[in-house]
XYZ file of C-alpha atoms in Angstrom:
597
model
C 63.964 33.804 132.732
C 62.558 37.351 132.393
C 65.734 38.797 134.124
C 68.374 37.238 131.956
C 65.712 38.335 128.837
C 66.458 41.791 130.303
C 70.401 41.260 130.562
C 70.702 39.807 127.137
C 68.205 43.134 125.582
C 70.634 45.461 127.816
C 73.592 43.902 126.037
C 72.427 44.090 122.653
C 71.493 47.823 123.215
C 75.026 48.536 124.742
C 76.518 46.842 121.779
C 74.616 49.032 119.519
C 75.291 52.203 121.070
C 78.979 51.038 121.089
C 79.181 50.061 117.336
C 77.557 53.195 117.010
C 80.038 55.463 119.138
C 82.738 53.949 117.021
C 81.258 54.360 113.562
C 81.056 58.330 114.973
C 84.749 58.196 115.219
C 85.267 57.145 112.113
C 83.166 59.662 110.556
C 86.020 62.246 110.416
C 87.629 63.610 107.571
C 90.391 61.450 107.237
C 93.354 61.207 104.708
C 93.424 58.156 105.063
C 90.159 57.741 102.962
C 90.939 59.759 100.252
C 91.171 63.347 99.152
C 89.590 66.087 96.905
C 90.976 69.827 95.805
C 87.839 71.623 95.405
C 86.475 75.480 95.915
C 83.577 77.230 96.774
C 82.327 80.595 96.380
C 82.072 82.851 99.368
C 80.234 85.991 98.255
C 84.293 87.254 97.445
C 86.158 84.342 96.172
C 86.734 80.790 94.551
C 87.987 79.599 97.996
C 90.240 76.776 96.570
C 90.858 73.891 99.770
C 90.954 70.083 100.274
C 88.328 67.755 101.798
C 89.106 64.553 103.253
C 87.606 61.350 103.524
C 83.815 61.436 104.694
C 83.851 65.605 104.343
C 83.771 64.631 100.610
C 80.703 62.853 100.578
C 79.106 65.801 102.263
C 80.532 68.044 99.821
C 78.636 66.181 96.865
C 75.446 66.072 99.201
C 75.272 69.776 99.481
C 76.146 69.777 95.357
C 73.084 67.541 95.178
C 70.823 70.133 96.959
C 71.174 69.059 100.730
C 71.477 72.287 102.307
C 72.393 70.438 106.354
C 75.241 68.412 104.688
C 76.316 71.776 103.380
C 75.855 72.714 107.227
C 77.875 69.665 108.057
C 81.174 70.073 105.505
C 81.092 73.749 106.703
C 81.070 73.451 110.498
C 83.955 71.086 109.900
C 85.859 73.148 107.627
C 85.421 75.733 110.060
C 86.514 73.827 113.486
C 89.302 72.219 111.187
C 87.929 68.591 111.824
C 89.820 65.784 111.463
C 92.689 66.148 108.863
C 91.227 69.074 107.209
C 92.812 72.539 107.964
C 90.716 75.374 109.321
C 89.301 77.708 106.971
C 86.102 80.226 107.669
C 86.531 81.327 104.048
C 85.883 77.762 102.764
C 83.486 77.281 105.423
C 81.143 80.720 104.789
C 81.000 79.440 100.588
C 78.890 76.320 102.699
C 77.415 78.427 104.655
C 76.074 80.281 101.656
C 75.116 77.580 100.237
C 73.176 75.993 102.646
C 71.101 79.334 103.224
C 70.443 79.075 99.255
C 69.232 75.659 99.929
C 66.869 76.343 102.705
C 68.857 76.462 105.816
C 68.058 79.245 108.051
C 71.164 78.925 110.287
C 73.248 78.927 106.954
C 71.751 82.245 106.644
C 72.643 83.637 109.872
C 76.129 81.974 109.716
C 76.965 83.623 106.417
C 75.413 87.450 107.508
C 77.590 87.208 110.410
C 80.623 86.052 109.205
C 80.468 88.572 106.364
C 79.381 91.637 108.965
C 82.234 91.036 111.130
C 84.877 90.601 108.374
C 86.027 86.994 109.853
C 86.596 85.917 106.032
C 88.945 88.430 105.573
C 86.409 90.784 103.854
C 83.764 92.418 104.531
C 80.257 92.860 102.528
C 77.394 94.336 104.963
C 75.215 94.201 101.105
C 75.718 90.371 100.925
C 75.397 90.234 104.578
C 72.239 92.120 104.805
C 70.481 90.262 101.996
C 71.470 86.680 102.957
C 70.256 87.492 107.012
C 66.952 89.052 105.114
C 66.158 85.960 103.011
C 67.004 84.023 106.679
C 64.605 85.750 108.049
C 61.447 86.615 105.624
C 62.106 83.479 103.251
C 63.003 80.726 106.042
C 61.832 82.326 108.998
C 65.205 81.672 111.128
C 64.431 84.280 114.580
C 68.313 84.720 114.764
C 68.594 85.986 110.855
C 65.499 88.256 111.722
C 67.961 89.883 114.836
C 71.378 90.062 112.534
C 68.834 91.756 109.986
C 67.386 94.131 112.484
C 71.435 95.006 113.394
C 72.132 95.312 109.483
C 68.988 98.012 109.228
C 70.393 100.420 111.771
C 73.753 99.887 110.755
C 72.733 101.020 107.369
C 71.324 103.909 108.828
C 67.397 103.314 107.141
C 65.375 106.145 108.272
C 62.961 103.396 109.378
C 65.336 101.568 111.489
C 64.550 102.606 114.754
C 60.557 100.951 114.044
C 62.025 98.123 111.994
C 64.444 97.208 114.176
C 62.232 96.958 117.443
C 59.303 95.058 115.446
C 62.281 92.416 114.328
C 63.561 91.788 117.373
C 60.623 91.974 119.414
C 59.192 89.646 116.870
C 62.537 86.951 116.873
C 62.526 87.542 120.864
C 58.756 86.224 121.487
C 59.463 83.209 119.417
C 62.373 82.075 121.656
C 65.793 83.501 119.502
C 68.518 83.917 122.299
C 69.916 86.679 120.075
C 66.389 88.291 120.155
C 66.910 88.369 123.878
C 70.225 89.191 123.797
C 69.705 92.066 121.892
C 66.423 93.590 123.683
C 67.882 92.965 127.220
C 70.793 95.055 125.860
C 68.523 97.503 124.228
C 66.662 97.994 127.912
C 69.862 98.443 129.603
C 71.293 101.512 127.438
C 68.054 103.544 127.661
C 68.672 106.276 129.552
C 66.279 107.356 132.385
C 63.650 104.962 131.821
C 63.635 102.503 135.211
C 61.250 100.368 133.545
C 63.422 99.328 130.983
C 66.965 98.878 133.427
C 64.199 97.027 135.685
C 63.395 94.499 132.997
C 67.145 94.457 131.650
C 68.403 93.473 134.826
C 65.571 90.192 134.940
C 66.422 89.182 132.130
C 70.555 89.149 132.518
C 69.695 87.334 135.667
C 67.448 84.617 133.921
C 70.093 84.568 131.193
C 73.131 83.889 133.242
C 71.210 81.301 135.519
C 70.474 79.524 132.737
C 74.009 79.582 131.573
C 74.448 81.852 128.881
C 77.895 84.187 129.168
C 75.706 87.628 127.938
C 73.472 87.661 130.867
C 76.159 87.440 133.136
C 78.132 89.940 131.195
C 75.191 92.325 131.556
C 74.584 91.080 135.022
C 78.447 91.818 136.118
C 78.281 95.416 134.378
C 74.976 96.395 136.056
C 76.766 95.805 139.908
C 79.867 96.367 139.015
C 78.730 100.491 137.485
C 75.654 100.509 140.058
C 72.962 100.538 136.914
C 69.444 99.890 137.568
C 71.117 98.344 140.811
C 73.019 99.400 143.996
C 76.562 99.013 143.220
C 78.059 95.393 144.864
C 81.506 94.295 143.697
C 80.965 90.832 145.330
C 77.985 90.249 142.691
C 79.771 91.656 139.777
C 82.839 89.857 140.387
C 80.502 86.408 140.585
C 78.370 86.880 138.047
C 81.482 87.751 135.450
C 83.653 84.673 136.866
C 80.466 82.849 136.039
C 79.946 84.139 132.628
C 83.798 84.297 131.826
C 84.357 80.745 133.281
C 81.188 78.581 133.497
C 78.831 79.533 130.729
C 78.278 79.056 127.047
C 78.442 81.109 124.008
C 80.672 84.148 123.558
C 82.561 84.033 127.055
C 85.025 86.857 126.021
C 83.357 89.852 127.484
C 82.309 88.248 130.225
C 86.070 87.018 130.737
C 87.199 90.957 130.029
C 84.794 92.519 132.773
C 86.166 89.643 135.607
C 89.979 90.651 134.210
C 88.851 94.545 134.723
C 87.185 93.793 138.176
C 90.271 91.539 139.481
C 92.454 94.090 138.727
C 90.968 97.515 140.192
C 88.818 96.036 143.005
C 90.237 92.477 143.578
C 93.450 91.970 146.086
C 96.937 92.485 144.508
C 97.159 88.844 144.455
C 94.460 88.811 141.253
C 96.118 91.473 139.320
C 98.118 88.693 137.728
C 95.224 86.767 136.728
C 93.099 90.726 135.610
C 96.099 91.119 133.290
C 96.161 87.971 131.747
C 92.608 87.733 131.041
C 92.225 91.390 129.972
C 94.941 91.012 127.414
C 93.322 87.671 126.087
C 90.298 89.428 125.576
C 92.197 92.186 123.357
C 93.674 89.593 121.222
C 90.286 88.285 120.793
C 89.004 92.314 119.806
C 86.728 93.116 123.302
C 87.750 96.964 122.736
C 87.334 97.597 126.446
C 89.827 95.144 127.282
C 92.471 96.667 124.939
C 91.795 100.096 127.046
C 91.929 98.819 130.047
C 95.494 97.087 129.329
C 96.948 100.552 128.013
C 95.338 102.362 131.133
C 97.178 100.203 134.010
C 100.127 99.548 131.367
C 100.204 103.654 131.579
C 99.039 104.606 135.202
C 100.178 101.357 137.276
C 102.805 99.796 135.407
C 104.698 98.196 138.180
C 104.196 94.696 138.529
C 101.773 94.526 135.925
C 104.528 93.059 132.820
C 103.263 95.813 130.412
C 106.576 97.513 129.249
C 105.674 101.661 128.036
C 106.136 100.465 124.717
C 102.937 98.222 124.671
C 100.799 101.105 125.893
C 99.993 102.758 122.847
C 100.012 99.697 120.977
C 96.930 98.810 123.173
C 95.023 102.149 123.081
C 95.466 101.882 119.379
C 93.706 98.464 118.912
C 91.027 99.527 121.405
C 90.528 103.001 119.058
C 90.542 100.717 116.100
C 87.954 98.804 117.307
C 86.071 102.142 118.214
C 86.011 102.641 122.065
C 85.873 106.291 122.780
C 88.464 105.933 125.642
C 90.880 104.460 124.357
C 91.079 106.922 121.808
C 90.940 109.637 123.805
C 93.959 107.791 125.653
C 95.889 107.853 122.511
C 95.103 111.105 121.945
C 96.491 112.330 125.640
C 99.645 109.666 125.544
C 100.805 111.532 122.005
C 99.776 115.392 123.680
C 102.441 114.468 126.378
C 104.762 112.811 123.670
C 104.885 109.433 126.242
C 107.733 107.095 125.790
C 108.534 106.812 121.853
C 105.692 109.173 120.905
C 107.978 111.944 121.861
C 109.042 111.701 118.506
C 105.311 112.511 117.552
C 104.545 115.126 119.968
C 100.919 116.947 119.099
C 97.216 117.386 120.101
C 95.743 114.699 117.560
C 92.442 116.589 117.027
C 91.526 114.039 114.565
C 91.906 111.210 117.147
C 89.939 113.890 120.061
C 86.947 114.127 117.669
C 86.406 110.477 116.903
C 86.545 110.047 120.382
C 83.849 112.528 121.514
C 82.003 111.466 118.379
C 81.632 107.538 119.991
C 80.809 109.155 123.459
C 83.437 110.587 125.275
C 82.531 113.590 126.850
C 86.379 114.234 128.224
C 87.443 114.383 124.617
C 84.419 117.069 123.459
C 85.834 119.003 126.581
C 89.097 119.100 125.398
C 88.090 120.076 121.988
C 86.085 122.881 123.558
C 89.512 123.985 125.956
C 91.418 124.131 122.687
C 89.596 127.230 121.506
C 90.358 128.866 118.254
C 93.506 126.304 118.027
C 91.439 123.795 116.623
C 89.925 125.736 113.509
C 93.999 126.261 112.578
C 94.347 122.752 113.125
C 91.372 121.265 111.061
C 92.711 123.670 107.729
C 95.694 121.492 107.983
C 94.928 118.389 109.025
C 97.836 115.561 108.883
C 98.166 113.580 105.609
C 97.534 110.465 107.204
C 94.725 110.933 109.355
C 96.043 109.404 112.748
C 92.247 108.103 113.450
C 91.475 105.811 111.355
C 92.559 102.143 112.019
C 96.227 101.197 111.745
C 96.072 99.663 108.551
C 94.148 101.938 106.970
C 97.103 104.211 107.749
C 99.397 101.989 106.554
C 97.874 101.648 102.786
C 97.554 105.303 102.820
C 101.169 105.824 103.429
C 101.951 103.065 101.151
C 100.017 104.807 98.167
C 102.333 107.843 99.465
C 105.862 106.267 98.755
C 104.038 104.858 95.346
C 103.216 108.810 94.526
C 106.722 109.716 95.546
C 105.733 112.010 98.233
C 108.503 109.917 100.754
C 108.231 112.434 103.856
C 104.670 111.708 104.141
C 104.836 108.091 103.899
C 107.859 107.826 106.186
C 106.643 109.721 108.875
C 103.117 107.713 108.638
C 104.731 104.401 108.946
C 107.883 105.315 111.742
C 104.701 106.791 113.947
C 102.851 103.623 113.372
C 106.200 101.594 114.726
C 106.046 103.693 117.520
C 102.701 102.942 118.252
C 104.170 99.261 118.574
C 102.065 98.481 115.320
C 103.942 94.812 114.001
C 102.922 95.850 110.446
C 104.714 99.074 110.644
C 107.988 97.300 111.630
C 107.697 94.487 108.630
C 106.981 97.156 106.294
C 109.561 99.788 107.526
C 112.167 96.861 107.752
C 111.764 95.788 104.435
C 112.155 99.549 103.147
C 115.414 99.485 105.263
C 117.052 96.252 104.409
C 116.215 96.658 100.527
C 116.256 100.506 100.395
C 113.755 102.414 98.524
C 115.172 104.594 95.939
C 114.144 108.313 96.819
C 113.672 107.542 100.475
C 116.251 105.421 101.288
C 118.619 105.427 98.984
C 121.334 103.167 100.796
C 120.219 99.962 102.212
C 120.488 100.136 105.902
C 120.462 96.432 106.369
C 121.635 96.458 110.603
C 118.248 98.797 110.583
C 116.106 96.738 108.777
C 117.123 93.515 110.154
C 116.645 94.607 114.006
C 112.765 96.140 112.587
C 111.709 92.487 110.471
C 112.948 91.251 113.855
C 110.977 93.175 116.214
C 107.660 92.311 114.221
C 108.418 88.554 113.907
C 109.076 89.412 118.197
C 105.192 90.531 117.791
C 103.704 87.534 116.163
C 104.116 89.016 112.783
C 104.372 85.731 110.516
C 105.639 86.861 107.551
C 108.291 88.613 109.081
C 108.846 85.370 111.382
C 109.492 83.696 108.284
C 111.743 86.050 106.678
C 114.242 86.222 109.903
C 114.035 82.242 110.221
C 115.531 82.063 106.903
C 118.120 84.854 107.318
C 119.466 83.173 110.685
C 119.622 80.102 109.220
C 121.775 81.004 106.537
C 123.661 83.273 108.107
C 122.315 85.846 106.042
C 123.707 89.722 107.145
C 123.293 87.993 110.775
C 125.519 85.236 112.348
C 124.241 81.855 111.278
C 121.767 80.501 114.581
C 120.205 77.335 113.270
C 118.351 77.207 116.829
C 117.236 80.534 116.727
C 116.365 80.064 112.983
C 114.319 76.904 113.612
C 112.481 78.768 116.355
C 110.670 81.443 114.414
C 109.894 79.126 112.090
C 108.354 76.812 114.563
C 106.623 79.635 115.710
C 105.236 80.442 111.667
C 104.538 77.270 111.482
C 102.171 76.516 114.494
C 100.242 79.573 113.634
C 99.224 77.701 110.440
C 101.031 78.662 107.811
C 101.208 76.036 105.446
C 104.557 77.085 103.620
C 105.946 77.680 107.327
C 105.042 74.195 108.308
C 106.742 72.578 104.952
C 110.010 74.753 105.241
C 110.105 73.750 109.155
C 109.636 69.830 108.417
C 113.075 69.993 105.951
C 114.887 71.881 108.636
C 114.042 69.184 111.185
C 115.522 66.652 107.924
C 118.859 68.915 107.569
C 121.965 67.137 108.080
C 123.845 68.823 110.676
C 127.101 68.821 108.260
C 126.691 70.151 104.977
C 128.844 70.739 101.579
C 129.655 74.693 101.774
C 129.491 75.231 98.077
C 126.059 74.222 98.297
C 125.182 75.923 101.584
C 126.454 79.315 99.843
C 124.165 78.772 96.752
C 121.441 77.738 98.516
C 121.665 81.342 100.884
C 121.924 83.038 97.609
C 119.093 81.594 95.852
C 117.176 81.997 98.976
C 118.243 85.673 99.589
C 116.627 86.524 96.258
C 113.506 84.383 97.331
C 113.084 86.523 100.413
C 112.990 89.968 98.375
C 110.593 88.741 96.153
C 108.579 87.342 98.682
C 108.626 90.471 101.123
C 107.849 92.420 98.260
C 105.016 90.168 97.306
C 103.362 89.711 100.846
C 103.066 93.337 101.208
C 101.185 93.633 97.728
C 99.051 91.191 99.646
C 98.854 92.417 102.858
C 98.032 96.213 100.931
C 95.165 94.424 99.767
C 93.714 93.922 102.505
C 94.433 97.237 104.248
C 92.959 98.858 101.535
C 89.994 96.585 101.973
C 90.008 98.176 105.507
C 90.070 101.562 104.098
C 86.833 100.900 102.403
C 85.071 101.548 105.372
C 83.929 104.414 108.084
C 86.678 104.613 110.529
C 84.100 105.319 112.829
C 80.555 105.472 113.263
C 77.185 106.458 115.355
C 76.807 105.106 118.910
C 73.079 104.400 118.371
C 72.042 101.378 120.549
C 71.571 98.619 117.744
C 74.795 99.547 116.349
C 76.266 99.206 120.077
C 74.565 96.189 120.706
C 76.258 94.246 117.870
C 79.612 93.823 119.470
C 77.576 91.449 122.115
C 76.948 89.726 118.685
C 80.759 89.037 117.686
C 80.909 85.980 115.436
C 83.501 83.762 116.799
C 84.370 80.613 114.675
C 84.697 77.196 116.351
C 88.114 76.730 116.118
C 87.836 80.550 117.438
C 86.037 79.254 120.810
C 88.141 75.931 121.560
C 91.357 78.395 121.535
C 89.975 81.447 123.585
C 88.315 78.379 125.775
C 91.943 76.564 126.048
C 93.722 79.935 126.788
C 91.459 81.438 129.408
C 91.310 77.456 130.903
C 95.358 78.165 130.964
C 95.323 81.673 132.480
C 92.958 80.299 135.278
C 94.856 76.807 136.226
C 92.283 74.514 134.660
C 94.690 73.179 131.948
C 98.415 72.850 131.752
C 99.192 73.523 128.322
C 98.588 76.374 125.749
C 100.370 75.726 122.237
C 101.908 78.394 120.437
C 99.830 78.077 117.460
C 96.749 79.261 119.585
C 96.450 83.219 119.448
C 95.467 83.738 122.360
C 98.374 82.110 124.288
C-alpha cells in the first residue's frame, strides 16, 4: 500500500514537473501571441523595436516598476529569444530601467555595455554614473568593480587608492569580477614575487572552478614563465581548458590556445591554431589580431593567410591598442610590404603610439631615427595613421567635403591597401558615381571591383549593393545566382531590408516581361545611388562617434585589466561558442549569420 502511494505521489510530481516544463517552453516570445511596437531610451536614443507574446507582459510589468521584469525582457532582447530580433541597443534600455528600479545587476550590465561601446555608442560618463549607483546605492559588488575601472580610466588623482579599495572590497564580498581584477593586477605587478605567487594561486583556483579568466592567466604564466617555470604542456592544458571547458568570456583563452598551438605545437595543429586566432581577432582580441598578422608576414606558407590580409590584422590589433601590432604595422609600412609599397614611409605616429603603449622596440626605433624625428613631427600627415581606421575615414570624408581632394583620396586609398573594407566601400562609391573635383568622370568598372571587394570582406551594405547590380545586370553581366548569394549573406547577417529583398528574389519567376525589368532596373539603380550616399552618411556618424575618444591611452594596470572584462552579449557568446565548436570539430554547422564563421 505504502509502495503504491509512493508511486502515485511520484507520478503527480512527475506530471507537475512535466507540466511546468511545458509551460516554461511556451513562455518564449512568439508572434502567434501578438505583437507591440515600442521603444526604450538607452542613454543615446529612443530605440524602436517590436515585442511579441510574453515579452509584452514583461515590458508592461517593467513599466509598473518591477525591475526583475526589466531584466527579463532585456536579457530576451539581448539573446533574441523566441521570435524577438536580437537588439542590444534595446536591451541596454531595459538594463538602465532595471538599474533605476533597484536591480544592481542591471547597473553592471548597462555600465559595461556603454563603456565597451557594444550598443554602437560610448558614454563613459553615463557608464560611470550607472556603475556608481549599482555600487554605492544598491550594493552590487560587480558594479563596484566596473566603477573602479572607470575611476582609473578617467584619470582620477585618487584612482589608485579608490580603485584598490573598491576591488579589494568586492573581492572579499565574493565578486568574481573583483577576484579577476585583483588577480590580474597582482600578476602585472613588477618585481613582487609575493604578488605573483598570490596571482598564480588565484588563477589556479579559478581555473579549477571553471572560470575562463583563471585558465587564461595560468596559460600566460606557464607560457611566458611568469611566476612559475615555463612549461608548454601546462600552458596548453590551461589554455585548452579555458577555451573549451570553462564559463565566462572564453575569447582570451581561445586566443592563447591558438597562439600556443602555432608557436609550440606540431605542424598538424597549425590549422586549428590559425582558426582560433582569426576568430578571436574577429571577437576584438588584440593579441590574436597581432599574432595572425605576424604568422602571415613571417611564416605565410601553409597558413592560408594572404599578403593583403597582413596589414589588416595589424591594423585591427593596433586599433585595439596592442603595442606590438602598432609596431608591426609601422614596420611593414617602412619596408613597403605588398600594396603598402605605394605609401612607404617610417610612419612615425604609429611608432609613437606603439612606444606609448609599451613597445620597447618602438621606443628604440624612434631614438635611432635621430634628428629626422623632429623634422617629421613638424610636418605630420593630415590624416594621422595612429588613429583607428574608422576615425581616419571620418577625417578623410571631411577633407573631401572641404574640397581637399588629394588628402582625402590618399588617405582612403592607403586604408584600402591596408585591407579595410569600409575604405573599399567609400572609394568604390566615389569611383562608380564620380565625385566632382576629385573623380570628375565616373570609373564604373573600378567602382564595381572595389564595392565587390568590400562585399567579399563581409561589408553588408556593399553586399546588398552588388547583389542588386548582378540581379538586374546593371553595368555587370546579369547573374541572378550571384545576386542571390550576396543578398543571402546580407540577409543572414541580420539586415532586415536584405531579408525582405532576399525573400522577393526567391519568389521571383524566372521569366519576366522585358519592359518591366528595364523599368525596375532604372528605379533600382537610382535607389542604390541614394542608398550609397545615405549609408555613407550613417556610417560617417558612427566614425565621428569613434573620433570623439582618444586613439590610445595609458597602460595602467586597472585599465589593462578592463580588456579582460569584455562585455559579451548573450547572442555573441552563443555565436562564439558555436564557432569554436565548429573549428574544433565539436559541431558540424556554423551558419553565415554567425560573424565568427
